[in-house]
C-alpha cells in the first residue's frame, strides 16, 4: 500500500526528509546540516551541489531508518527556503555561481539604484514586495553580471534559474522538468500577482531573459517523477515556499487565519484568500498556494531576529547554557523591572524596515539582573510579533482573534502566555511541531488522492495547548507603551 508521503524540507540551515502517514503522524526524520559561506560581510552563499547531495542523502536515510520501501511512498512534497537563487548550465547541470541565500545583501546596490529612480511603488504594486535584495530578481542580476559571458549564455537559452524547489525538481527528474509553483514564484520579484505570470516590464527592467525562468504551476499537482534514484519512480506532487507550507500545515485555510513561526526570525502569515491586500504598514503580499486553479493570497510580516536573540543570550552573552534554560530563568523574576531588549541586530524588518538600526537594551538600573535581561529578550519576540499583528489588522480590516504557532521557540510556554497576554488573543500550539513539512506533505497528498479534500486535512489538526489572555488591560497597554518607547529610542540612536 502506498500510504506514506515524503516531505523534503530544504531549509536555510539544513535539509530534512520527513515521512508522514495518512493520519499526519511522523514516521521518521533524517536531517543534514548545510554549510553557509560568508565571502564578504553581509554576503551569504551556499553550494547548490551540496544542497542536492544532502537531499539525496536524507531521502535514503529516512527510508533506511524506518524500513519503508520506495514503493510505499505515494508522493514527495518539496518545501524550501524561499528566494535563494541558483543559476546553472542546462547541458552540464553545473551551477555557474554559488547559490545566493535569501539573507544575502550582495545585490543591494541594484535595489538602491531602482529606488533612486522612483521605481519602488510600481514594483510593489505589481509584485507585493518591497525593493530589497531579500528577493531573487537582484540576485539573478548579480550572477548574470559577475560571471563572464553569463548574460549572453542566458539569452541563448543555455542557463536556467531556480529557487531551491526548482533546482531539486530539475535534479530529481534528471533535467526533465524546469518548473516552480506560484508561492515560490511570488518571491522572485518577477511575477505579477494578478496575472500569476512573469511580468514583461519587470523582466525588461531587470534584463532577465524569460527563457531562463521556470514555468509557474499550481502548488499541488504531479510535476514529475523521480528518475534514476529509486527502482520505482515516485511522483513529485508539491512545490511550496516554507512559510506558506507552514500556513497550510496549520490548516489556516480560511480568510483571516494567522500562523506565526518562531524560528531564527519570525514569519507571520495571514491567509486573505482571493483578496490581494496591498499593505500600507510595511507588510508583504504574496501567494500562499494555488490548488486546482484557486489562488489563496497572504499578507506576510517578517521579523529578522527572534529565536536568534535567545541564541545570543547563550552564545553572545553566555548568561544561559541552553535555549531551554531561558524559560526557567525568566520565571525567576516577576517582571522585567522596566528593562526592554530590542534585538534588531540586523536591522528592523516588518513593519519598520530600517536596515541600518542596531539593537539595544533599555531601562537598566543598578538592580537589573541577568534574569531581567533574559525575560526581556523572550518578551521581545512577543512584542515584535505584536507589531506585525497590529499592522496586519490595520491592513486587512480583520480582527485577529487567535494565532496558531510553531517553530523552535513555540515550545516556550512562558513566551506563548506572554504573547497571548500582550495581543489579548488566543495562542494555539498544535501537536505537530513540523508544520512546514506537514504542509508540503498535505499538498502532495492532495494531488495524488491520499487526502481527497482540504476538509479531510482540517479534521486532522490537533491542538496541544491553548494560551488564553490573562493580563489586565491597563497593564497590557503599559507594557506595549514601554515597547513603543524602546523601539523609537533605538530607531533614533
Ligand atoms: O524567506 C526566507 C524563509 O523562507 C527562510 O526560512 O526556515 O529556511 O529560515 P528558513
Coordinates of C-alpha atoms and ligand atoms in Angstrom, one line a residue:
X1 CA 0.0 0.0 0.0
X2 CA 1.3 3.5 -0.9
X3 CA 0.4 5.1 2.4
X4 CA 3.3 7.4 3.1
X5 CA 4.2 10.8 2.0
X6 CA 7.8 12.1 2.0
X7 CA 8.3 15.8 2.6
X8 CA 11.6 17.3 1.7
X9 CA 12.2 20.4 3.8
X10 CA 15.1 22.2 2.2
X11 CA 15.8 25.0 4.8
X12 CA 18.5 27.6 5.3
X13 CA 20.4 25.7 7.9
X14 CA 19.6 22.1 7.0
X15 CA 17.9 19.7 4.6
X16 CA 15.4 17.2 6.0
X17 CA 13.3 14.4 4.8
X18 CA 10.3 13.6 6.9
X19 CA 7.9 10.7 6.4
X20 CA 4.2 11.1 7.3
X21 CA 1.4 8.6 7.3
X22 CA -2.2 9.3 6.3
X23 CA -3.1 10.3 9.8
X24 CA -0.4 13.1 9.9
X25 CA 1.9 11.1 12.2
X26 CA 5.6 11.5 11.7
X27 CA 7.1 8.1 10.9
X28 CA 10.8 9.1 10.6
X29 CA 13.1 12.1 10.1
X30 CA 16.6 12.4 8.6
X31 CA 18.5 15.7 8.6
X32 CA 21.7 17.0 7.2
X33 CA 23.2 20.4 8.2
X34 CA 24.3 22.7 5.5
X35 CA 27.4 24.9 5.3
X36 CA 26.9 28.7 4.8
X37 CA 29.7 30.7 3.2
X38 CA 30.3 34.4 4.0
X39 CA 32.7 35.6 1.4
X40 CA 32.2 39.3 2.4
X41 CA 30.4 41.0 5.2
X42 CA 26.7 40.7 4.6
X43 CA 27.0 38.1 1.8
X44 CA 25.6 34.6 2.4
X45 CA 26.1 31.8 -0.1
X46 CA 25.6 28.0 -0.3
X47 CA 26.8 25.3 -2.6
X48 CA 23.8 24.1 -4.6
X49 CA 25.5 20.8 -5.3
X50 CA 25.8 20.2 -1.6
X51 CA 22.1 21.0 -1.2
X52 CA 21.3 18.4 -3.9
X53 CA 23.6 15.8 -2.2
X54 CA 22.1 16.5 1.2
X55 CA 18.6 16.0 -0.3
X56 CA 19.5 12.6 -1.8
X57 CA 21.3 11.6 1.5
X58 CA 18.3 12.4 3.7
X59 CA 15.8 10.7 1.4
X60 CA 17.7 7.4 1.5
X61 CA 18.5 7.8 5.2
X62 CA 14.9 8.2 6.2
X63 CA 13.9 5.1 4.2
X64 CA 16.7 3.1 5.7
X65 CA 15.9 4.3 9.3
X66 CA 12.2 3.4 9.0
X67 CA 12.4 0.3 6.8
X68 CA 9.8 1.8 4.5
X69 CA 10.2 1.0 0.8
X70 CA 10.2 3.4 -2.1
X71 CA 7.1 1.5 -3.4
X72 CA 5.2 2.6 -0.2
X73 CA 5.7 6.3 -0.9
X74 CA 2.6 7.8 -2.6
X75 CA 4.3 11.2 -3.3
X76 CA 7.0 13.6 -2.5
X77 CA 6.3 17.2 -1.5
X78 CA 9.1 19.8 -1.6
X79 CA 9.2 22.8 0.7
X80 CA 12.1 25.2 0.7
X81 CA 13.9 28.3 1.9
X82 CA 12.4 30.9 -0.4
X83 CA 14.2 33.4 -2.7
X84 CA 17.6 31.6 -2.5
X85 CA 18.8 31.7 -6.1
X86 CA 20.9 29.4 -8.2
X87 CA 21.7 29.6 -11.9
X88 CA 23.0 26.6 -13.7
X89 CA 24.1 25.3 -17.2
X90 CA 21.3 23.4 -18.8
X91 CA 23.7 20.9 -20.5
X92 CA 26.2 20.1 -17.8
X93 CA 23.8 20.7 -14.8
X94 CA 26.6 22.6 -13.1
X95 CA 25.8 25.8 -11.2
X96 CA 27.7 28.8 -12.6
X97 CA 27.9 30.5 -9.2
X98 CA 27.2 29.6 -5.6
X99 CA 23.5 29.8 -4.5
X100 CA 22.9 33.3 -3.2
X101 CA 20.9 32.9 0.1
X102 CA 17.8 35.0 0.9
X103 CA 19.6 36.7 3.7
X104 CA 22.5 37.9 1.5
X105 CA 22.8 41.7 0.9
X106 CA 25.3 41.5 -2.0
X107 CA 22.8 42.7 -4.6
X108 CA 21.7 45.7 -2.5
X109 CA 23.1 48.3 -5.0
X110 CA 20.7 47.2 -7.7
X111 CA 17.8 47.8 -5.4
X112 CA 19.1 51.2 -4.3
X113 CA 19.6 52.3 -7.9
X114 CA 16.0 51.4 -8.7
X115 CA 14.8 53.1 -5.6
X116 CA 16.6 56.3 -6.6
X117 CA 14.8 56.1 -10.0
X118 CA 11.5 56.0 -8.1
X119 CA 10.5 52.5 -9.2
X120 CA 9.6 51.1 -5.7
X121 CA 5.9 51.9 -5.9
X122 CA 5.5 50.3 -9.4
X123 CA 7.3 47.2 -8.3
X124 CA 5.3 46.9 -5.1
X125 CA 2.1 47.3 -6.9
X126 CA 2.9 44.5 -9.4
X127 CA 4.7 42.1 -7.0
X128 CA 3.5 42.9 -3.5
X129 CA 7.2 43.1 -2.4
X130 CA 9.5 45.8 -1.2
X131 CA 12.5 46.7 -3.3
X132 CA 15.0 44.7 -1.2
X133 CA 17.9 42.3 -2.0
X134 CA 15.9 39.7 0.0
X135 CA 14.1 38.7 -3.2
X136 CA 15.5 36.7 -6.2
X137 CA 15.5 39.3 -9.0
X138 CA 18.5 41.3 -7.9
X139 CA 20.4 38.1 -7.0
X140 CA 19.9 36.8 -10.6
X141 CA 21.1 40.1 -11.9
X142 CA 24.2 39.9 -9.7
X143 CA 25.1 36.4 -11.1
X144 CA 24.5 37.5 -14.7
X145 CA 26.7 40.5 -14.1
X146 CA 29.5 38.7 -12.2
X147 CA 30.1 35.5 -14.2
X148 CA 31.8 36.2 -17.5
X149 CA 29.5 35.7 -20.5
X150 CA 26.5 34.7 -18.4
X151 CA 24.1 37.3 -19.8
X152 CA 24.8 36.1 -23.4
X153 CA 24.5 32.4 -22.4
X154 CA 21.2 33.1 -20.6
X155 CA 19.9 34.9 -23.7
X156 CA 20.9 31.9 -25.9
X157 CA 18.8 29.7 -23.5
X158 CA 21.9 27.9 -22.1
X159 CA 21.3 28.8 -18.5
X160 CA 18.5 28.1 -16.1
X161 CA 17.4 29.9 -12.9
X162 CA 15.7 28.3 -10.0
X163 CA 14.9 28.7 -6.3
X164 CA 15.5 25.5 -4.3
X165 CA 12.2 23.9 -5.2
X166 CA 13.0 24.3 -8.9
X167 CA 16.6 23.1 -8.5
X168 CA 15.6 20.0 -6.7
X169 CA 12.7 19.2 -9.1
X170 CA 15.1 19.5 -12.0
X171 CA 17.7 17.3 -10.3
X172 CA 15.1 14.7 -9.2
X173 CA 13.6 14.5 -12.7
X174 CA 17.1 14.3 -14.2
X175 CA 16.6 17.6 -16.0
X176 CA 13.2 16.8 -17.5
X177 CA 11.3 19.5 -15.7
X178 CA 12.1 23.1 -15.1
X179 CA 9.2 24.4 -13.0
X180 CA 8.3 26.3 -9.9
X181 CA 5.0 27.0 -8.1
X182 CA 3.2 30.2 -7.5
X183 CA 4.2 30.5 -3.9
X184 CA 7.9 30.4 -4.7
X185 CA 7.5 32.5 -7.9
X186 CA 5.7 35.2 -5.9
X187 CA 9.0 35.8 -4.0
X188 CA 11.2 36.3 -7.1
X189 CA 10.0 39.9 -7.7
X190 CA 9.4 38.9 -11.4
X191 CA 5.9 37.6 -11.1
X192 CA 2.8 39.8 -11.4
X193 CA 0.4 39.0 -8.5
X194 CA -2.6 39.5 -10.7
X195 CA -1.7 37.5 -13.8
X196 CA 0.4 35.0 -11.8
X197 CA 2.8 35.1 -14.7
X198 CA 6.2 36.8 -15.2
X199 CA 5.7 40.5 -15.9
X200 CA 7.3 41.7 -19.2
X201 CA 8.0 45.2 -17.8
X202 CA 9.8 43.7 -14.8
X203 CA 11.8 41.3 -16.9
X204 CA 12.9 44.2 -19.1
X205 CA 13.8 46.3 -16.1
X206 CA 16.0 43.6 -14.5
X207 CA 17.1 42.5 -18.0
X208 CA 16.4 38.8 -17.2
X209 CA 15.6 36.6 -20.2
X210 CA 12.3 34.8 -19.8
X211 CA 13.8 31.6 -21.2
X212 CA 15.9 31.0 -18.1
X213 CA 12.9 31.1 -15.8
X214 CA 10.9 28.1 -14.7
X215 CA 7.3 27.5 -15.7
X216 CA 4.9 28.6 -13.0
X217 CA 2.5 25.9 -11.8
X218 CA -0.1 25.2 -9.2
X219 CA 1.3 24.3 -5.7
X220 CA -0.3 20.9 -5.6
X221 CA 0.0 18.8 -8.7
X222 CA 2.1 15.9 -10.1
X223 CA 5.0 17.9 -11.7
X224 CA 7.1 14.8 -12.5
X225 CA 8.5 11.5 -11.2
X226 CA 11.9 10.8 -9.6
X227 CA 14.2 9.5 -12.2
X228 CA 17.2 7.2 -11.7
X229 CA 17.2 7.3 -7.9
X230 CA 14.8 4.6 -6.9
X231 CA 13.6 1.4 -8.7
X232 CA 10.1 2.8 -8.5
X233 CA 9.6 6.3 -9.8
X234 CA 7.8 8.4 -7.1
X235 CA 5.5 11.3 -8.1
X236 CA 6.8 14.8 -7.1
X237 CA 3.5 16.4 -6.2
X238 CA 4.0 19.6 -4.3
X239 CA 6.4 22.6 -4.5
X240 CA 5.8 25.3 -1.9
X241 CA 7.7 28.0 -0.1
X242 CA 8.4 27.0 3.6
X243 CA 6.4 29.8 5.3
X244 CA 3.3 29.2 3.1
X245 CA 3.7 25.4 3.7
X246 CA 3.6 26.1 7.5
X247 CA 0.4 28.1 7.0
X248 CA -1.1 25.1 5.1
X249 CA 0.2 22.6 7.6
X250 CA -1.5 24.6 10.3
X251 CA -4.7 24.2 8.3
X252 CA -5.1 28.0 8.1
X253 CA -7.5 27.7 5.1
X254 CA -9.9 30.5 5.9
X255 CA -9.6 34.2 5.4
X256 CA -8.1 35.9 8.5
X257 CA -6.4 32.7 9.7
X258 CA -2.9 33.5 11.0
X259 CA 0.2 31.5 11.9
X260 CA 3.4 32.6 13.4
X261 CA 6.6 30.6 13.1
X262 CA 9.2 31.4 15.8
X263 CA 12.4 30.3 14.1
X264 CA 15.6 32.2 13.8
X265 CA 13.4 35.0 12.7
X266 CA 9.6 35.2 12.9
X267 CA 7.4 34.8 9.9
X268 CA 3.8 35.7 10.4
X269 CA 1.3 35.0 7.6
X270 CA -2.4 35.7 7.2
X271 CA -4.5 34.0 4.6
X272 CA -6.5 36.6 2.7
X273 CA -7.9 34.0 0.2
X274 CA -8.7 35.6 -3.2
X275 CA -8.0 39.1 -2.0
X276 CA -4.7 40.8 -2.9
X277 CA -4.2 43.3 0.0
X278 CA -1.5 45.8 -0.5
X279 CA -0.1 46.8 2.8
X280 CA 0.2 50.3 4.0
X281 CA 2.2 49.2 7.0
X282 CA 5.3 47.5 5.7
X283 CA 4.0 44.0 5.2
X284 CA 4.5 41.9 2.0
X285 CA 1.8 40.4 -0.2
X286 CA 2.5 37.1 -1.9
X287 CA 0.8 33.9 -2.9
X288 CA 0.0 31.2 -0.3
X289 CA -0.8 28.5 -2.8
X290 CA -2.9 27.7 -5.9
X291 CA -4.8 24.4 -5.9
X292 CA -6.8 23.4 -9.0
X293 CA -6.5 27.0 -10.2
X294 CA -7.8 28.5 -7.0
X295 CA -5.4 31.0 -5.6
X296 CA -5.0 31.9 -1.9
X297 CA -3.0 35.1 -1.2
X298 CA -1.3 36.0 2.0
X299 CA -0.1 39.0 3.9
X300 CA 3.3 38.4 5.5
X301 CA 5.4 40.1 8.2
X302 CA 9.0 39.1 8.6
X303 CA 10.9 39.7 11.8
X304 CA 14.6 39.1 11.3
X305 CA 15.7 38.2 14.8
X306 CA 13.6 36.1 17.1
X307 CA 15.0 32.7 18.2
X308 CA 18.4 34.1 17.2
X309 CA 18.1 36.5 20.2
X310 CA 17.8 33.6 22.6
X311 CA 20.9 32.1 20.9
X312 CA 22.6 35.4 21.5
X313 CA 21.9 35.1 25.2
X314 CA 23.6 31.7 25.1
X315 CA 26.5 32.3 22.6
X316 CA 27.0 36.0 22.8
X317 CA 26.3 37.0 26.4
X318 CA 26.8 33.4 27.8
X319 CA 24.2 34.0 30.5
X320 CA 22.3 30.8 29.7
X321 CA 23.8 27.5 28.8
X322 CA 20.9 26.2 26.6
X323 CA 18.0 27.9 24.9
X324 CA 15.5 25.9 27.0
X325 CA 17.1 27.3 30.2
X326 CA 15.8 30.7 29.2
X327 CA 12.3 29.9 30.3
X328 CA 13.1 28.8 33.8
X329 CA 15.5 31.7 34.3
X330 CA 12.9 34.2 33.1
X331 CA 10.4 32.9 35.6
X332 CA 12.8 33.5 38.5
X333 CA 11.8 37.2 38.4
X334 CA 8.2 38.6 38.5
X335 CA 8.7 41.0 35.6
X336 CA 11.4 42.7 33.6
X337 CA 11.7 45.6 36.1
X338 CA 11.3 48.1 33.3
X339 CA 14.0 46.5 31.0
X340 CA 13.4 46.2 27.3
X341 CA 15.6 44.3 24.9
X342 CA 15.3 45.3 21.2
X343 CA 17.2 42.6 19.3
X344 CA 17.4 44.4 15.9
X345 CA 20.9 43.0 15.3
X346 CA 20.5 43.0 11.6
X347 CA 18.1 46.0 11.3
X348 CA 14.4 46.1 11.8
X349 CA 12.1 44.2 9.4
X350 CA 8.3 44.5 9.3
X351 CA 6.7 46.8 9.9
X352 CA 9.6 49.3 10.3
X353 CA 12.1 48.2 7.5
X354 CA 15.1 50.1 8.9
X355 CA 18.1 48.1 7.7
X356 CA 20.7 50.3 9.5
X357 CA 19.2 50.1 13.0
X358 CA 21.3 48.3 15.7
X359 CA 19.9 46.5 18.8
X360 CA 19.8 47.8 22.4
X361 CA 18.9 47.1 26.0
X362 CA 17.0 49.9 27.6
X363 CA 15.8 50.7 31.1
X364 CA 18.8 49.3 33.1
X365 CA 19.2 50.2 36.8
X366 CA 21.6 49.1 39.5
X367 CA 19.0 46.4 40.4
X368 CA 19.0 44.8 36.9
X369 CA 19.8 41.1 37.0
X370 CA 20.6 38.6 34.3
X371 CA 17.1 37.2 34.7
X372 CA 15.5 40.5 33.8
X373 CA 17.5 40.7 30.5
X374 CA 16.6 37.0 29.7
X375 CA 13.0 37.7 30.4
X376 CA 13.0 40.9 28.4
X377 CA 14.7 39.1 25.5
X378 CA 11.9 36.4 25.4
X379 CA 9.3 39.2 25.6
X380 CA 10.9 40.9 22.7
X381 CA 9.8 38.0 20.4
X382 CA 6.2 38.7 21.5
X383 CA 6.4 42.4 21.1
X384 CA 7.9 42.2 17.6
X385 CA 5.2 39.7 16.7
X386 CA 2.5 42.1 18.1
X387 CA 3.9 44.9 16.0
X388 CA 3.3 42.8 12.9
X389 CA -0.2 41.6 14.1
X390 CA -1.3 45.2 14.7
X391 CA -0.1 46.2 11.2
X392 CA -1.9 43.2 9.7
X393 CA -5.2 44.1 11.5
X394 CA -4.9 47.6 10.1
X395 CA -4.2 46.4 6.5
X396 CA -6.8 43.6 6.4
X397 CA -9.5 45.2 8.5
X398 CA -9.8 41.8 10.2
X399 CA -9.5 41.4 13.9
X400 CA -7.1 38.6 14.8
X401 CA -8.8 36.5 17.5
X402 CA -6.5 33.6 17.5
X403 CA -3.0 32.8 16.3
X404 CA -1.5 29.4 15.6
X405 CA 2.2 29.0 16.3
X406 CA 5.1 26.7 15.5
X407 CA 8.9 26.8 15.3
X408 CA 11.5 26.1 17.9
X409 CA 10.7 28.9 20.4
X410 CA 7.0 27.9 20.4
X411 CA 8.0 25.2 22.9
X412 CA 8.5 28.0 25.4
X413 CA 5.3 28.2 27.5
X414 CA 6.3 31.5 29.1
X415 CA 6.7 33.1 25.7
X416 CA 3.3 31.9 24.4
X417 CA 1.5 33.0 27.6
X418 CA 3.1 36.4 27.3
X419 CA 2.3 36.5 23.6
X420 CA -1.4 35.8 24.3
X421 CA -1.4 38.5 27.1
X422 CA 0.2 41.2 25.1
X423 CA -2.0 40.6 22.0
X424 CA -5.1 39.9 24.0
X425 CA -5.6 36.9 21.7
X426 CA -5.8 33.2 21.9
X427 CA -2.5 31.5 21.0
X428 CA -2.7 27.9 19.8
X429 CA 0.1 25.3 19.7
X430 CA -0.5 22.2 17.6
X431 CA 0.6 18.7 18.5
X432 CA 2.8 18.5 15.4
X433 CA 5.7 20.9 15.5
X434 CA 6.8 20.1 11.9
X435 CA 4.1 22.1 10.3
X436 CA 6.2 23.2 7.4
X437 CA 7.0 19.6 6.3
X438 CA 3.4 18.6 7.1
X439 CA 2.1 21.4 4.8
X440 CA 4.2 20.1 1.9
X441 CA 3.0 16.5 2.7
X442 CA -0.6 17.6 2.7
X443 CA -0.2 19.5 -0.6
X444 CA 1.5 16.4 -2.2
X445 CA -1.0 14.0 -0.8
X446 CA -4.0 16.1 -2.1
X447 CA -2.5 15.9 -5.6
X448 CA -2.3 12.1 -5.6
X449 CA -5.5 11.4 -3.6
X450 CA -4.1 10.4 -0.2
X451 CA -6.4 13.1 1.1
X452 CA -9.4 13.9 -1.1
X453 CA -10.3 17.4 0.2
X454 CA -8.9 20.1 2.3
X455 CA -11.7 19.3 4.8
X456 CA -10.2 15.8 5.4
X457 CA -7.0 17.5 6.3
X458 CA -8.7 20.1 8.5
X459 CA -10.1 17.3 10.6
X460 CA -6.6 16.1 11.4
X461 CA -5.4 19.3 13.1
X462 CA -4.8 18.6 16.8
X463 CA -4.4 21.3 19.4
X464 CA -1.7 20.6 22.0
X465 CA -2.2 23.7 24.2
X466 CA -4.2 26.9 24.1
X467 CA -2.9 30.0 25.8
X468 CA -5.7 32.5 26.9
X469 CA -5.0 36.1 27.6
X470 CA -4.9 36.8 31.4
X471 CA -3.3 40.3 31.6
X472 CA -5.4 43.2 32.7
X473 CA -5.9 45.8 30.0
X474 CA -4.2 48.6 31.9
X475 CA -1.1 46.5 32.4
X476 CA -1.1 45.4 28.8
X477 CA -1.2 48.9 27.5
X478 CA 1.6 50.0 29.8
X479 CA 3.8 47.1 28.6
X480 CA 3.1 48.0 24.9
X481 CA 3.8 51.7 25.5
X482 CA 7.1 50.8 27.1
X483 CA 8.0 48.7 24.0
X484 CA 7.0 51.6 21.7
X485 CA 9.3 53.9 23.6
X486 CA 12.1 51.4 23.3
X487 CA 11.7 50.9 19.6
X488 CA 11.6 54.6 18.9
X489 CA 14.6 55.2 21.0
X490 CA 16.5 52.6 19.1
X491 CA 15.5 54.0 15.7
X492 CA 16.8 57.4 16.7
X493 CA 20.0 56.1 18.1
Ligands
LIG1 O1 12.1 33.8 3.2 C1 13.1 33.0 3.9 C2 12.5 31.8 4.5 O2 11.8 31.1 3.6 C3 13.6 31.0 5.2 O3 13.1 30.1 6.0 O4 13.1 28.4 7.7 O5 14.8 28.3 5.9 O6 15.0 30.0 7.7 P1 14.1 29.1 6.9

